[in-house]
XYZ file of C-alpha atoms in Angstrom:
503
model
C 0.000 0.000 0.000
C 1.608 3.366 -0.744
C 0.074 6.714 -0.277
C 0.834 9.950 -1.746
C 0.033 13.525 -1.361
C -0.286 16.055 -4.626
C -0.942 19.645 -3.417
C -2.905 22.210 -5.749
C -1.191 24.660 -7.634
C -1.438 27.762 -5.476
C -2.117 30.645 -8.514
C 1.415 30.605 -9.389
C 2.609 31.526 -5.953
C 5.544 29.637 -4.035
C 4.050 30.843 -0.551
C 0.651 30.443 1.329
C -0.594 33.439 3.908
C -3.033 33.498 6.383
C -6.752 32.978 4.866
C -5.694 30.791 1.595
C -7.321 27.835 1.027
C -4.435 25.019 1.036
C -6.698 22.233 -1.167
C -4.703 18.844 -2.308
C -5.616 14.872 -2.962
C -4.419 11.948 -1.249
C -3.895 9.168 -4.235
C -3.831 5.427 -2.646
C -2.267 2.860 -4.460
C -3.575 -0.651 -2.906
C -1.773 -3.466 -4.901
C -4.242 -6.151 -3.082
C -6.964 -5.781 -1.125
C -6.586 -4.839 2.437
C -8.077 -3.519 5.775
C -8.033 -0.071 6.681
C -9.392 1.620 9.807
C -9.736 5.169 8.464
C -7.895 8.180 6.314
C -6.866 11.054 8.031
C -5.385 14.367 6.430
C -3.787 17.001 8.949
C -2.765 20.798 8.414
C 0.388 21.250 11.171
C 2.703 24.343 12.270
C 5.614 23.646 14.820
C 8.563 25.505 16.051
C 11.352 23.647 17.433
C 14.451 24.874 18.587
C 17.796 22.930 20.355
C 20.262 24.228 22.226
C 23.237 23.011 24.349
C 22.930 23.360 27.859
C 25.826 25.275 30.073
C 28.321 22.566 31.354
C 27.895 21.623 34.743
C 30.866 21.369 37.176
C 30.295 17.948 38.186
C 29.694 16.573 33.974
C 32.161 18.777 32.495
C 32.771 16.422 29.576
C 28.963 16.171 28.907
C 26.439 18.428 27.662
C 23.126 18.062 27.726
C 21.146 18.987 24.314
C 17.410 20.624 25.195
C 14.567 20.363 22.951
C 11.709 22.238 22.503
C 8.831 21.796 20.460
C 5.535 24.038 19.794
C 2.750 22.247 17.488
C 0.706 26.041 17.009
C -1.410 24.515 14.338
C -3.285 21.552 14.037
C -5.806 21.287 12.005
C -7.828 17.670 11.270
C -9.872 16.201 8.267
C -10.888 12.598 7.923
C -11.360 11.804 4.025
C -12.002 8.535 4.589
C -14.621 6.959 5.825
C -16.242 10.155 4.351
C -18.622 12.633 6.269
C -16.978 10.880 9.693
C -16.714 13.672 12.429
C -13.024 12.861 14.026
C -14.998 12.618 17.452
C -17.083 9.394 16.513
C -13.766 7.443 14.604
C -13.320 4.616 15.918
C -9.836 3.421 15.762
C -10.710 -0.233 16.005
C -12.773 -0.447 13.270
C -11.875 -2.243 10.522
C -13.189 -2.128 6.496
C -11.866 -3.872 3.549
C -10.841 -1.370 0.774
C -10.234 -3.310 -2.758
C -7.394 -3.190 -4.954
C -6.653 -0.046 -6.930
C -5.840 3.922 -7.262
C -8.044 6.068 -4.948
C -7.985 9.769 -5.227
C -9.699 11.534 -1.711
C -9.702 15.316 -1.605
C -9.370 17.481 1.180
C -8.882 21.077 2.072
C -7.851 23.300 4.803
C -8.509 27.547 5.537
C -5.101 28.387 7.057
C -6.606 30.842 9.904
C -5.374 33.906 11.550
C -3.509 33.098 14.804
C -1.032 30.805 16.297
C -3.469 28.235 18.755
C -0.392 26.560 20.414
C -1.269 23.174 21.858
C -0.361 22.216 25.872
C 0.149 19.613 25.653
C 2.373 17.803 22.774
C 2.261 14.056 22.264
C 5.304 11.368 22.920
C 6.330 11.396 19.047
C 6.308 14.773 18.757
C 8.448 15.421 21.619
C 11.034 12.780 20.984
C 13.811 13.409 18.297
C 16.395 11.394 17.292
C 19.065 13.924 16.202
C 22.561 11.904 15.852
C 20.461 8.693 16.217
C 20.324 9.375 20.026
C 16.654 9.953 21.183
C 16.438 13.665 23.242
C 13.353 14.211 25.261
C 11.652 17.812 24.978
C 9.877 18.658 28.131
C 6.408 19.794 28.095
C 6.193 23.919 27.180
C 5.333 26.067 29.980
C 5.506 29.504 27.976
C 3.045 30.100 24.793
C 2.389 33.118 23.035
C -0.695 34.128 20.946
C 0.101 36.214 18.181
C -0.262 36.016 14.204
C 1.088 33.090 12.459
C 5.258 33.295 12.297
C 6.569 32.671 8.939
C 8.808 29.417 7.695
C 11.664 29.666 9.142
C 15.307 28.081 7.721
C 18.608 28.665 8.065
C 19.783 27.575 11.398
C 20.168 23.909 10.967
C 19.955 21.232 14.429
C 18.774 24.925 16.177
C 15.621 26.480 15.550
C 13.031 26.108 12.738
C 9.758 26.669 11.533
C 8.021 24.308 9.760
C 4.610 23.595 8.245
C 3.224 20.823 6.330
C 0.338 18.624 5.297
C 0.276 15.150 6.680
C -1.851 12.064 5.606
C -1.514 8.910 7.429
C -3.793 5.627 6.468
C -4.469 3.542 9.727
C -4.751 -0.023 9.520
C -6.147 -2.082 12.765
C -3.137 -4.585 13.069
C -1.209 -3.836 15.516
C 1.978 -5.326 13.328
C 1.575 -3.403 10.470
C 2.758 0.312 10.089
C 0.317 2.763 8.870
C 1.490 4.523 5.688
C 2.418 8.160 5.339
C 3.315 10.927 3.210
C 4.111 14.528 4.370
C 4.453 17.359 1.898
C 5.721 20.872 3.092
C 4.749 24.321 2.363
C 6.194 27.875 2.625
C 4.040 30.409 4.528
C 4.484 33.868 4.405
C 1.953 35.922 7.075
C -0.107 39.018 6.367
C 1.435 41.658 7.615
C 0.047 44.277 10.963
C -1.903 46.900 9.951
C 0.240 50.271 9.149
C -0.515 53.923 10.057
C -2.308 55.759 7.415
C 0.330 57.896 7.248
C 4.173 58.578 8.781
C 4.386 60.318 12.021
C 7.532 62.455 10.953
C 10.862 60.281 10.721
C 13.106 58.176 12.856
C 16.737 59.029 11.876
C 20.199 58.227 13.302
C 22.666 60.925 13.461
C 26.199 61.285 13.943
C 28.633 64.123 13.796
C 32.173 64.626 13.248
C 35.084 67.647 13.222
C 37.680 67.366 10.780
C 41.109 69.262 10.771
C 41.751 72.384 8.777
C 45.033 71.286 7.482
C 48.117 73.491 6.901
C 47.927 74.615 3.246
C 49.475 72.174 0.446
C 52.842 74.423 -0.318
C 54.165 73.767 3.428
C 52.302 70.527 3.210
C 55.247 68.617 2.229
C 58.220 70.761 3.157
C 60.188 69.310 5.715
C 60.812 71.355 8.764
C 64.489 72.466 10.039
C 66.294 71.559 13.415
C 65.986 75.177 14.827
C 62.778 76.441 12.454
C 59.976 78.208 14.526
C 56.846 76.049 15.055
C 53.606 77.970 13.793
C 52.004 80.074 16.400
C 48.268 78.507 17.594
C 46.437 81.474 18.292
C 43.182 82.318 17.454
C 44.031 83.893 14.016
C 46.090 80.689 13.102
C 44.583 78.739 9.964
C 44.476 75.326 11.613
C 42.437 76.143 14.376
C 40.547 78.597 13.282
C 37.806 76.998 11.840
C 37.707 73.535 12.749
C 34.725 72.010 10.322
C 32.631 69.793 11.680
C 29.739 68.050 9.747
C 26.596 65.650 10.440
C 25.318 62.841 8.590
C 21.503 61.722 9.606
C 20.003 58.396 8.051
C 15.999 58.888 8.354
C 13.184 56.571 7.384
C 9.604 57.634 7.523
C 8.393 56.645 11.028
C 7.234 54.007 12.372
C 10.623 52.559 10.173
C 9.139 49.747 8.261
C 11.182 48.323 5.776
C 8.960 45.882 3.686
C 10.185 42.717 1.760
C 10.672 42.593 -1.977
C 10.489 46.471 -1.823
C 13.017 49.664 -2.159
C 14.053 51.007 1.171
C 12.820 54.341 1.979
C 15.792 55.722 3.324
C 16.995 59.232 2.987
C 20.558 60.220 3.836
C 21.612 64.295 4.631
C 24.679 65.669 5.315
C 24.568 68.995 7.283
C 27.812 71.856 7.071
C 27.444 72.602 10.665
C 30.827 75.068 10.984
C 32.849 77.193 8.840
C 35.012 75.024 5.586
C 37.409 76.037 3.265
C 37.648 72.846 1.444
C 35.091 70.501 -0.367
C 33.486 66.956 1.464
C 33.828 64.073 -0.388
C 31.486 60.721 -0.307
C 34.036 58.333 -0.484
C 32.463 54.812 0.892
C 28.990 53.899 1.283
C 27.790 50.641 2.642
C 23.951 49.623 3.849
C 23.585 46.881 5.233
C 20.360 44.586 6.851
C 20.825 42.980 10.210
C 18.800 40.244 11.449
C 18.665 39.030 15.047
C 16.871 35.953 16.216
C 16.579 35.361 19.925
C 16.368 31.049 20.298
C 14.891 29.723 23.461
C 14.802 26.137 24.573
C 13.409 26.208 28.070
C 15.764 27.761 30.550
C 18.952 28.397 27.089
C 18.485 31.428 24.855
C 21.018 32.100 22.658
C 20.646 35.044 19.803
C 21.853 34.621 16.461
C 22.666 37.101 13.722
C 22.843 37.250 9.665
C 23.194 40.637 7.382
C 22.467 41.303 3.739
C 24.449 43.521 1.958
C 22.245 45.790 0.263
C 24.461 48.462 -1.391
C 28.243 48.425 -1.063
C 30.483 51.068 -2.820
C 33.813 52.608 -2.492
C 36.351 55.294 -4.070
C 33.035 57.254 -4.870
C 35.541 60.508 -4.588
C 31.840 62.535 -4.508
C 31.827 66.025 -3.332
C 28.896 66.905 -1.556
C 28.263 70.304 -1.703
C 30.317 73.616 -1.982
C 33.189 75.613 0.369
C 30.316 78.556 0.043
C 27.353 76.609 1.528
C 25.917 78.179 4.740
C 25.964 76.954 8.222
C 23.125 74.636 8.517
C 22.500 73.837 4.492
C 21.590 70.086 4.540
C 22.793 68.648 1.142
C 21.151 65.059 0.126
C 23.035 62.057 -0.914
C 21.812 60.645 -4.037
C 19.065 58.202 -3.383
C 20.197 56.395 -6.880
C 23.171 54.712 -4.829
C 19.871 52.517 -3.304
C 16.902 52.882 -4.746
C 17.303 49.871 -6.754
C 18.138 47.357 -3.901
C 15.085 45.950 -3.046
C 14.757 43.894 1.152
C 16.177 40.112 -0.436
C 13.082 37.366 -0.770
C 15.085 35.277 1.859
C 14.172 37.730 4.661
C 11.560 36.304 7.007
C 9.440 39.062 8.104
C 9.425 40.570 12.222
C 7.811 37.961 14.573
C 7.478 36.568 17.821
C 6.903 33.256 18.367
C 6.901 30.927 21.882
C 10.245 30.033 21.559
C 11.664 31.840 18.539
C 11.292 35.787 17.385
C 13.069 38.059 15.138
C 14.048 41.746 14.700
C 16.609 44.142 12.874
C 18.482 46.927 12.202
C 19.723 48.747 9.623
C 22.890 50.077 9.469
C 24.482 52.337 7.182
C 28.018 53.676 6.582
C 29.081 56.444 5.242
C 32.641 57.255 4.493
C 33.575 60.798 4.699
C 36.775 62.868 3.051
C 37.647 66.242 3.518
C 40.200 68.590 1.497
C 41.208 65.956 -1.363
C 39.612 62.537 -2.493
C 43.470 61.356 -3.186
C 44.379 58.441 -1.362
C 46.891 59.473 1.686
C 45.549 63.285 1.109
C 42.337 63.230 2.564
C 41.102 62.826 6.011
C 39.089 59.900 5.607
C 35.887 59.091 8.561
C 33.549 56.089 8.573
C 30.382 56.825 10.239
C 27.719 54.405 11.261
C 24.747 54.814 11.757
C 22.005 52.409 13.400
C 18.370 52.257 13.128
C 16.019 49.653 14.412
C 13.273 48.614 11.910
C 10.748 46.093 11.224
C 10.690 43.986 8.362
C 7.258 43.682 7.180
C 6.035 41.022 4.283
C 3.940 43.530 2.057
C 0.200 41.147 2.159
C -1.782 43.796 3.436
C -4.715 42.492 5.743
C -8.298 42.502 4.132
C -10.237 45.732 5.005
C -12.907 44.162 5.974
C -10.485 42.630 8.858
C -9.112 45.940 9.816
C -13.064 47.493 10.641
C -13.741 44.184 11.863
C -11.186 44.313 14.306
C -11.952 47.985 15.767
C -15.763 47.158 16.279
C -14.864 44.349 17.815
C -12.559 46.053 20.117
C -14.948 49.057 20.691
C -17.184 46.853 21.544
C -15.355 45.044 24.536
C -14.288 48.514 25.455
C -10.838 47.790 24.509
C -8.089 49.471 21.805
C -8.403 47.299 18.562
C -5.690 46.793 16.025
C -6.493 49.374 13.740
C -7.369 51.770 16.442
C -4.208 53.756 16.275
C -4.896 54.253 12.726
C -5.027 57.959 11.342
C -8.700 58.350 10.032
C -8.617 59.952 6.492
C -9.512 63.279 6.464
C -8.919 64.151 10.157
C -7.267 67.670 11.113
C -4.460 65.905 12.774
C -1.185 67.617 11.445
C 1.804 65.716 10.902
C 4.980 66.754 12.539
C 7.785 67.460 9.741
C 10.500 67.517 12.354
C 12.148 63.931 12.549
C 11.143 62.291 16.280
C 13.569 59.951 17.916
C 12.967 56.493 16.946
C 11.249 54.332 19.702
C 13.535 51.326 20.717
C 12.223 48.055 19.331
C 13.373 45.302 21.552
C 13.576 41.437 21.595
C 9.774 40.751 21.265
C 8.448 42.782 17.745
C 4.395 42.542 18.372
C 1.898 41.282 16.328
C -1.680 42.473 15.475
C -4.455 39.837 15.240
C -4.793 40.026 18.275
C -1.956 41.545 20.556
C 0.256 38.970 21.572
C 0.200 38.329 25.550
C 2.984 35.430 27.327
C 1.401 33.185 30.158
C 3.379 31.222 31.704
C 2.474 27.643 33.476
C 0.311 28.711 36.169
C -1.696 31.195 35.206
C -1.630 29.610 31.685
C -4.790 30.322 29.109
C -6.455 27.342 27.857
C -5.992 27.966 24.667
C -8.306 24.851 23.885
C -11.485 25.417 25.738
C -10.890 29.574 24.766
C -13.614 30.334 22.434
C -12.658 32.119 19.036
C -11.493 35.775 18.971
C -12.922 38.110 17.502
C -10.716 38.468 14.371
C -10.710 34.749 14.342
C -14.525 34.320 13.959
C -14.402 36.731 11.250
C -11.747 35.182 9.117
C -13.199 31.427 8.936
C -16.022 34.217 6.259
C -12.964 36.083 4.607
C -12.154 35.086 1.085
C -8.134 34.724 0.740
C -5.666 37.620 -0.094
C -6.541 39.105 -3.231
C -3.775 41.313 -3.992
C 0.055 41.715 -3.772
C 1.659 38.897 -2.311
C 5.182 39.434 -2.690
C 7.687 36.361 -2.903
C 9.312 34.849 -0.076
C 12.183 31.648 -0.256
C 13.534 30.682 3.115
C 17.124 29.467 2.481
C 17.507 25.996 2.075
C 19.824 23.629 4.383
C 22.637 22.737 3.145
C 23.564 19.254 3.027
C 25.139 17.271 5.390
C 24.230 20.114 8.042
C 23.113 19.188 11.162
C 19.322 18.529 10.831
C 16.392 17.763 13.281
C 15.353 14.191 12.487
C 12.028 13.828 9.674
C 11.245 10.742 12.177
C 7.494 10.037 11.569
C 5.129 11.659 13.576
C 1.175 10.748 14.913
């Protein structure tokens, strides 16, 4: 008896989001007849992350490995015996199913939020990772937020994972029930945005250069008993010592969004006197990704950048001798406006045991008086900004108002309550505001996330449907931009967690 799974094209797309309709057929290939207890099809989402333990004083030539697994969606259809509700299966039952090829077809809404479950079952906490089985202890931290995206990268550590299971039971105990698995790539709809920017978050940094001694005594070697220049205030080196900013701003709240341009802007102010020309000489931008990995009581963050622009010997002067104290002059958006957020980066999330946030940082190389190699005074300046990566699916509309009634209606902020409502008399500030710091745990908005730990822990089962969730089961899927999004894949021979079969 073999069993496959054949998933529906998915309109061209490599990625599901939240809302699609993930349809498919099991095909059953029975060579001889045989008896078969029932056909069950399941929609999963897990997290798992491993991490070594710190050595202990006594063991210090062992270290233990700790595992631990979230299963935040499970979803169930039976396709055979049909119209069987998984309540009244009986797993003893037993009916003959004749030779031949079967086709059974089956379909799952992927919903809204994570539901993590509390309690995982023996195979999915067991792994068998260098063929020795490691035991993950029961979760006692969950967090209830938007689905996380796939997740690659860090092989035998941390990954997210979702897939579509079938497994055909058969009621002998001796014989093993047949499986196939087929994974999928999901990509989340992203939290609603402000209507418009509130101003701009911008990193600054300033610098003083030296006026140098001019070029015709610039090379002339001084004698044993030749007077040293005087320093006083008419001298020409310290006279007017010019000093210059360099601001990186993105439109606040600083969103960067995947498969798009980055909306930067960078301005270098004259703030003092100059007699010589600035020159851009380097320019590098540059994506940082952090992911915080938790296995029970070991974290452990880990970090990858994309280059997104990288240039040197520009030898670009940036404005004039003659500006004005205080003249801002632009750098040339052209250097970036072509590099668009890579299709590999996973979008901001928190998960129970995983999350992810960035920063961008820029650097800007500076020259003053000549561009010439071993002439100029040459400054690298880097600036930071914290951002969130966002996957460009915008959530339906109908979501968004359904969300803020909902929350008006328990009293209660919604998501979309902090929106700016079109045509208001709110004015927007054209000053850039300081960027607000965004930490370890990036939030989510369907509904806001919320940690519980053990014993004051939600039951996430019993918990009736949110609001936002009750809506979405009657939401057609995304029907718009969705963007492309290809987790990297791992590399072979890396260290994997085991594809042992699981229940």
């Amino acid at each position: 008896m073999i069993v496959q799974l054949h998933l529906d094209q998915h309109d061209g797309c490599t990625h599901y989001t939240n809302l699609d309709v993930l349809s498919g057929e099991v095909i059953l290939r029975v060579p001889k007849p045989d008896n078969v207890s029932s056909i069950v099809v399941k929609l999963e989402g897990e997290s798992r992350t491993r991490l070594m333990a710190p050595v202990r004083p006594d063991r210090p030539d062992k270290q233990r490995p700790v595992l631990e697994v979230h299963k935040f969606l499970y979803k169930t259809q039976i396709v055979w015996p049909a119209n069987t509700r998984p309540e009244d299966l009986n797993p003893k039952a037993s009916f003959t199913i004749n030779a031949g090829d079967y086709e059974y077809p089956f379909q799952f809404k992927i919903p809204l939020n994570a539901q993590c479950q509390q309690q995982n079952s023996l195979t999915t906490n067991v792994s068998f990772a260098n063929v020795v089985p490691e035991m993950a202890k029961t979760p006692t931290q969950h967090v209830k937020t938007t689905l996380p995206p796939s997740l690659s990268g860090f092989p035998g550590e941390a990954e997210i994972k979702y897939y579509v299971k079938v497994t055909v039971n058969r009621p002998a105990f001796f014989k093993e029930n047949p499986r196939a698995i087929a994974n999928f790539t999901l990509l989340p709809i992203e939290p609603p945005r402000p209507a418009q920017a509130d101003g701009e978050a911008y990193a600054r940094r300033q610098h003083q250069f030296l006026d140098m001694l001019p070029s015709s005594s610039a090379g002339k070697k001084k004698g044993l008993f030749e007077r040293k220049p005087s320093v006083g205030p008419t001298s020409p080196t310290l006279a007017t010592p010019p000093r210059v900013t360099v601001d990186a701003r993105l439109p606040n709240p600083a969103i960067l969004t995947a498969n798009q341009n980055l909306p930067l802007r960078l301005l270098v102010k004259n703030v003092s006197e100059r007699s010589k020309n600035f020159y851009l000489q380097m320019l590098q931008i540059e994506l940082i990704g952090y992911t915080k990995v938790r296995a029970h009581e070991v974290t452990r963050t880990e970090s990858n950048c994309w280059i997104l622009a990288s240039m040197s010997n520009m030898a670009i002067p940036i404005g004039s001798p003659q500006d004005t104290i205080g003249t801002e002059i632009p750098i040339n958006p052209e250097y970036w406006s072509d590099k668009v957020i890579p299709n590999s980066v996973p979008p901001t999330f928190t998960a129970c045991n995983l999350s992810r946030f960035y920063e961008l940082e820029v650097r800007v190389g500076l020259g003053y008086g000549s561009y010439k190699h071993g002439e100029d005074q040459l400054v690298v300046l880097p600036l930071r900004l914290p951002v969130k990566v966002y996957s460009g699916i915008a959530p339906p509309k109908a979501l968004l108002e359904a969300t803020v009634v909902g929350a008006n209606e328990q009293g209660q902020p919604g998501a979309g309550a902090n929106l700016n409502v079109p045509g208001s008399n709110s004015q927007v500030p054209i000053t850039p505001t300081t960027p607000t710091q965004q930490g370890l745990a990036p939030g989510s908005a369907f509904p806001p996330q919320g940690a519980a730990n053990a014993q004051g822990a939600p039951n996430y089962d019993d918990a009736p449907p949110s609001y936002e969730e009750a809506l979405g089961e009657d939401l057609p899927p995304i029907n718009g931009y969705r963007g492309n999004y290809q987790p990297p894949p791992v590399p072979e021979g890396a260290p994997r967690f085991s594809d042992e079969k699981r229940r």
